[in-house]
Amino acid sequence: MTPAAEPPLPFFVYGTLRPGERYYRRFLQGRTVSERPALLSGALLYDGPGYPYAIAGDGTITGTLIEVAPADCPELLAALDELEEYVGPGHPRNLYDRLVREALVDGRPVWAWTYLAAPRLARELIAGGTPIPGGDWLTWPDRPAPPVPRTP
């Protein structure tokens, strides 16, 4: 399925796409309709090389539910798929899989796109990765400092 044919769902982001983080400004700033604190149950967070990985598991991840205008969804999906190295459903070259998962916003379920580590990577993380206790990238002391906005 091409991004143009994908449903215009919000995005659950948990790492460098969260507001104030490295890729938020490049991909999302000025394109969002709403940004709300959210939780993703049934997932665990692991440290990566400057960004986190989420995998399916018995935990909860803290993040942000990002809504964009439906007309912007196809272009944004394509850009985020490239960033997250997502080639397509079940593709062996995927770093992440883009999945529809249920996020909780103010205790209410909302279907959203999210990127979870592809199965090969998830197995490696379980075998020897570094879990992020509490599932919140913003509280992880080893994460890179967010960029300092430049003033004109």
mmCIF file of C-alpha atoms in Angstrom:
data_model
loop_
_atom_site.group_PDB
_atom_site.id
_atom_site.type_symbol
_atom_site.label_atom_id
_atom_site.label_comp_id
_atom_site.label_asym_id
_atom_site.label_seq_id
_atom_site.Cartn_x
_atom_site.Cartn_y
_atom_site.Cartn_z
ATOM 1 C CA MET A 1 0.000 0.000 0.000
ATOM 2 C CA THR A 2 1.412 3.387 -0.912
ATOM 3 C CA PRO A 3 1.359 6.260 1.599
ATOM 4 C CA ALA A 4 -1.313 7.988 -0.533
ATOM 5 C CA ALA A 5 -3.648 5.025 0.106
ATOM 6 C CA GLU A 6 -3.009 4.878 3.869
ATOM 7 C CA PRO A 7 -5.711 6.153 6.230
ATOM 8 C CA PRO A 8 -5.094 9.655 7.650
ATOM 9 C CA LEU A 9 -4.421 8.621 11.248
ATOM 10 C CA PRO A 10 -2.529 10.577 13.898
ATOM 11 C CA PHE A 11 1.016 9.540 14.820
ATOM 12 C CA PHE A 12 2.214 8.306 18.182
ATOM 13 C CA VAL A 13 5.818 9.530 18.522
ATOM 14 C CA TYR A 14 8.108 8.628 21.406
ATOM 15 C CA GLY A 15 11.632 9.770 20.552
ATOM 16 C CA THR A 16 13.306 12.293 18.275
ATOM 17 C CA LEU A 17 9.973 13.282 16.671
ATOM 18 C CA ARG A 18 8.499 14.511 19.984
ATOM 19 C CA PRO A 19 8.083 18.292 20.326
ATOM 20 C CA GLY A 20 11.427 19.924 21.080
ATOM 21 C CA GLU A 21 13.455 16.954 19.879
ATOM 22 C CA ARG A 22 15.849 16.713 16.922
ATOM 23 C CA TYR A 23 13.485 15.662 14.121
ATOM 24 C CA TYR A 24 10.325 17.397 15.311
ATOM 25 C CA ARG A 25 11.425 20.731 13.820
ATOM 26 C CA ARG A 26 12.397 19.200 10.470
ATOM 27 C CA PHE A 27 9.346 17.002 9.942
ATOM 28 C CA LEU A 28 6.459 18.171 12.123
ATOM 29 C CA GLN A 29 6.808 21.769 13.280
ATOM 30 C CA GLY A 30 4.160 23.948 11.650
ATOM 31 C CA ARG A 31 2.350 20.913 10.184
ATOM 32 C CA THR A 32 0.464 19.708 13.242
ATOM 33 C CA VAL A 33 -3.205 20.220 14.036
ATOM 34 C CA SER A 34 -2.787 19.018 17.607
ATOM 35 C CA GLU A 35 -0.151 17.552 19.920
ATOM 36 C CA ARG A 36 -1.293 15.749 23.046
ATOM 37 C CA PRO A 37 0.508 13.673 25.683
ATOM 38 C CA ALA A 38 -0.165 9.986 25.083
ATOM 39 C CA LEU A 39 0.761 6.486 26.239
ATOM 40 C CA LEU A 40 1.372 3.339 24.235
ATOM 41 C CA SER A 41 0.634 0.169 26.193
ATOM 42 C CA GLY A 42 2.081 -3.191 25.251
ATOM 43 C CA ALA A 43 5.471 -1.745 24.327
ATOM 44 C CA LEU A 44 8.971 -1.311 25.742
ATOM 45 C CA LEU A 45 11.566 1.335 24.954
ATOM 46 C CA TYR A 46 15.253 0.632 24.272
ATOM 47 C CA ASP A 47 18.221 2.941 23.839
ATOM 48 C CA GLY A 48 19.602 3.246 20.326
ATOM 49 C CA PRO A 49 22.383 5.154 18.606
ATOM 50 C CA GLY A 50 21.050 8.637 19.400
ATOM 51 C CA TYR A 51 17.396 7.653 19.238
ATOM 52 C CA PRO A 52 15.138 5.082 20.921
ATOM 53 C CA TYR A 53 13.611 1.877 19.639
ATOM 54 C CA ALA A 54 10.166 0.667 20.688
ATOM 55 C CA ILE A 55 9.294 -3.007 20.647
ATOM 56 C CA ALA A 56 6.180 -4.957 21.560
ATOM 57 C CA GLY A 57 6.364 -5.980 25.205
ATOM 58 C CA ASP A 58 4.858 -5.811 28.644
ATOM 59 C CA GLY A 59 5.226 -2.112 29.388
ATOM 60 C CA THR A 60 4.067 1.384 28.562
ATOM 61 C CA ILE A 61 5.816 4.084 26.538
ATOM 62 C CA THR A 62 5.257 7.799 27.073
ATOM 63 C CA GLY A 63 4.984 9.915 23.952
ATOM 64 C CA THR A 64 2.940 12.439 22.028
ATOM 65 C CA LEU A 65 -0.042 11.958 19.755
ATOM 66 C CA ILE A 66 0.513 14.175 16.719
ATOM 67 C CA GLU A 67 -2.373 14.996 14.414
ATOM 68 C CA VAL A 68 -1.774 16.560 11.014
ATOM 69 C CA ALA A 69 -4.247 17.753 8.403
ATOM 70 C CA PRO A 70 -5.500 14.769 6.350
ATOM 71 C CA ALA A 71 -4.202 16.389 3.158
ATOM 72 C CA ASP A 72 -0.672 16.408 4.640
ATOM 73 C CA CYS A 73 -0.712 12.737 5.703
ATOM 74 C CA PRO A 74 0.510 11.089 2.457
ATOM 75 C CA GLU A 75 3.538 13.371 2.127
ATOM 76 C CA LEU A 76 4.355 13.099 5.823
ATOM 77 C CA LEU A 77 4.001 9.299 5.831
ATOM 78 C CA ALA A 78 6.441 9.063 2.928
ATOM 79 C CA ALA A 79 8.959 11.353 4.681
ATOM 80 C CA LEU A 80 8.695 9.515 8.008
ATOM 81 C CA ASP A 81 8.921 6.120 6.297
ATOM 82 C CA GLU A 82 12.212 7.226 4.768
ATOM 83 C CA LEU A 83 13.493 8.603 8.094
ATOM 84 C CA GLU A 84 12.543 5.405 9.936
ATOM 85 C CA GLU A 85 13.911 3.145 7.176
ATOM 86 C CA TYR A 86 10.523 1.551 6.572
ATOM 87 C CA VAL A 87 10.336 0.016 3.094
ATOM 88 C CA GLY A 88 6.963 -1.707 3.365
ATOM 89 C CA PRO A 89 4.978 -4.272 5.372
ATOM 90 C CA GLY A 90 7.220 -7.147 6.439
ATOM 91 C CA HIS A 91 10.126 -6.045 4.221
ATOM 92 C CA PRO A 92 13.445 -7.591 5.359
ATOM 93 C CA ARG A 93 15.268 -4.237 5.028
ATOM 94 C CA ASN A 94 12.936 -2.457 7.475
ATOM 95 C CA LEU A 95 14.635 -0.940 10.501
ATOM 96 C CA TYR A 96 11.191 -0.082 11.876
ATOM 97 C CA ASP A 97 7.740 -1.368 10.980
ATOM 98 C CA ARG A 98 4.962 1.222 10.706
ATOM 99 C CA LEU A 99 1.932 -0.157 12.505
ATOM 100 C CA VAL A 100 -1.490 0.996 13.620
ATOM 101 C CA ARG A 101 -1.595 0.754 17.411
ATOM 102 C CA GLU A 102 -3.947 1.983 20.097
ATOM 103 C CA ALA A 103 -2.572 4.929 22.061
ATOM 104 C CA LEU A 104 -4.205 6.390 25.148
ATOM 105 C CA VAL A 105 -4.920 10.119 25.294
ATOM 106 C CA ASP A 106 -6.537 11.318 28.525
ATOM 107 C CA GLY A 107 -7.364 7.658 29.197
ATOM 108 C CA ARG A 108 -9.246 7.283 25.899
ATOM 109 C CA PRO A 109 -8.047 4.948 23.111
ATOM 110 C CA VAL A 110 -7.034 6.494 19.780
ATOM 111 C CA TRP A 111 -5.785 4.539 16.770
ATOM 112 C CA ALA A 112 -2.475 5.924 15.531
ATOM 113 C CA TRP A 113 0.503 5.137 13.358
ATOM 114 C CA THR A 114 3.653 4.279 15.262
ATOM 115 C CA TYR A 115 7.043 2.863 14.356
ATOM 116 C CA LEU A 116 8.222 -0.240 16.215
ATOM 117 C CA ALA A 117 11.569 -1.955 15.689
ATOM 118 C CA ALA A 118 11.350 -4.585 12.954
ATOM 119 C CA PRO A 119 11.390 -8.214 14.201
ATOM 120 C CA ARG A 120 15.100 -8.851 13.531
ATOM 121 C CA LEU A 121 16.090 -5.733 15.460
ATOM 122 C CA ALA A 122 13.554 -6.431 18.219
ATOM 123 C CA ARG A 123 15.175 -9.853 18.803
ATOM 124 C CA GLU A 124 18.607 -8.208 19.067
ATOM 125 C CA LEU A 125 17.317 -5.626 21.544
ATOM 126 C CA ILE A 126 15.695 -8.270 23.736
ATOM 127 C CA ALA A 127 18.912 -10.325 23.678
ATOM 128 C CA GLY A 128 21.331 -7.523 24.508
ATOM 129 C CA GLY A 129 19.856 -4.045 24.267
ATOM 130 C CA THR A 130 19.594 -1.386 26.959
ATOM 131 C CA PRO A 131 16.015 -0.885 28.150
ATOM 132 C CA ILE A 132 14.888 2.614 29.071
ATOM 133 C CA PRO A 133 13.244 2.261 32.495
ATOM 134 C CA GLY A 134 9.858 3.939 32.686
ATOM 135 C CA GLY A 135 9.521 4.087 28.895
ATOM 136 C CA ASP A 136 10.087 7.843 28.523
ATOM 137 C CA TRP A 137 12.862 8.988 26.166
ATOM 138 C CA LEU A 138 12.742 12.530 27.546
ATOM 139 C CA THR A 139 13.814 11.310 30.994
ATOM 140 C CA TRP A 140 16.642 9.085 29.681
ATOM 141 C CA PRO A 141 19.932 10.639 30.859
ATOM 142 C CA ASP A 142 21.942 9.169 27.949
ATOM 143 C CA ARG A 143 19.859 10.731 25.182
ATOM 144 C CA PRO A 144 21.514 13.418 23.065
ATOM 145 C CA ALA A 145 20.681 16.982 24.064
ATOM 146 C CA PRO A 146 17.877 18.479 21.956
ATOM 147 C CA PRO A 147 18.933 21.097 19.442
ATOM 148 C CA VAL A 148 19.104 24.726 20.474
ATOM 149 C CA PRO A 149 16.840 26.790 18.213
ATOM 150 C CA ARG A 150 18.684 29.311 16.112
ATOM 151 C CA THR A 151 17.453 32.844 16.096
ATOM 152 C CA PRO A 152 17.520 34.849 12.850
#
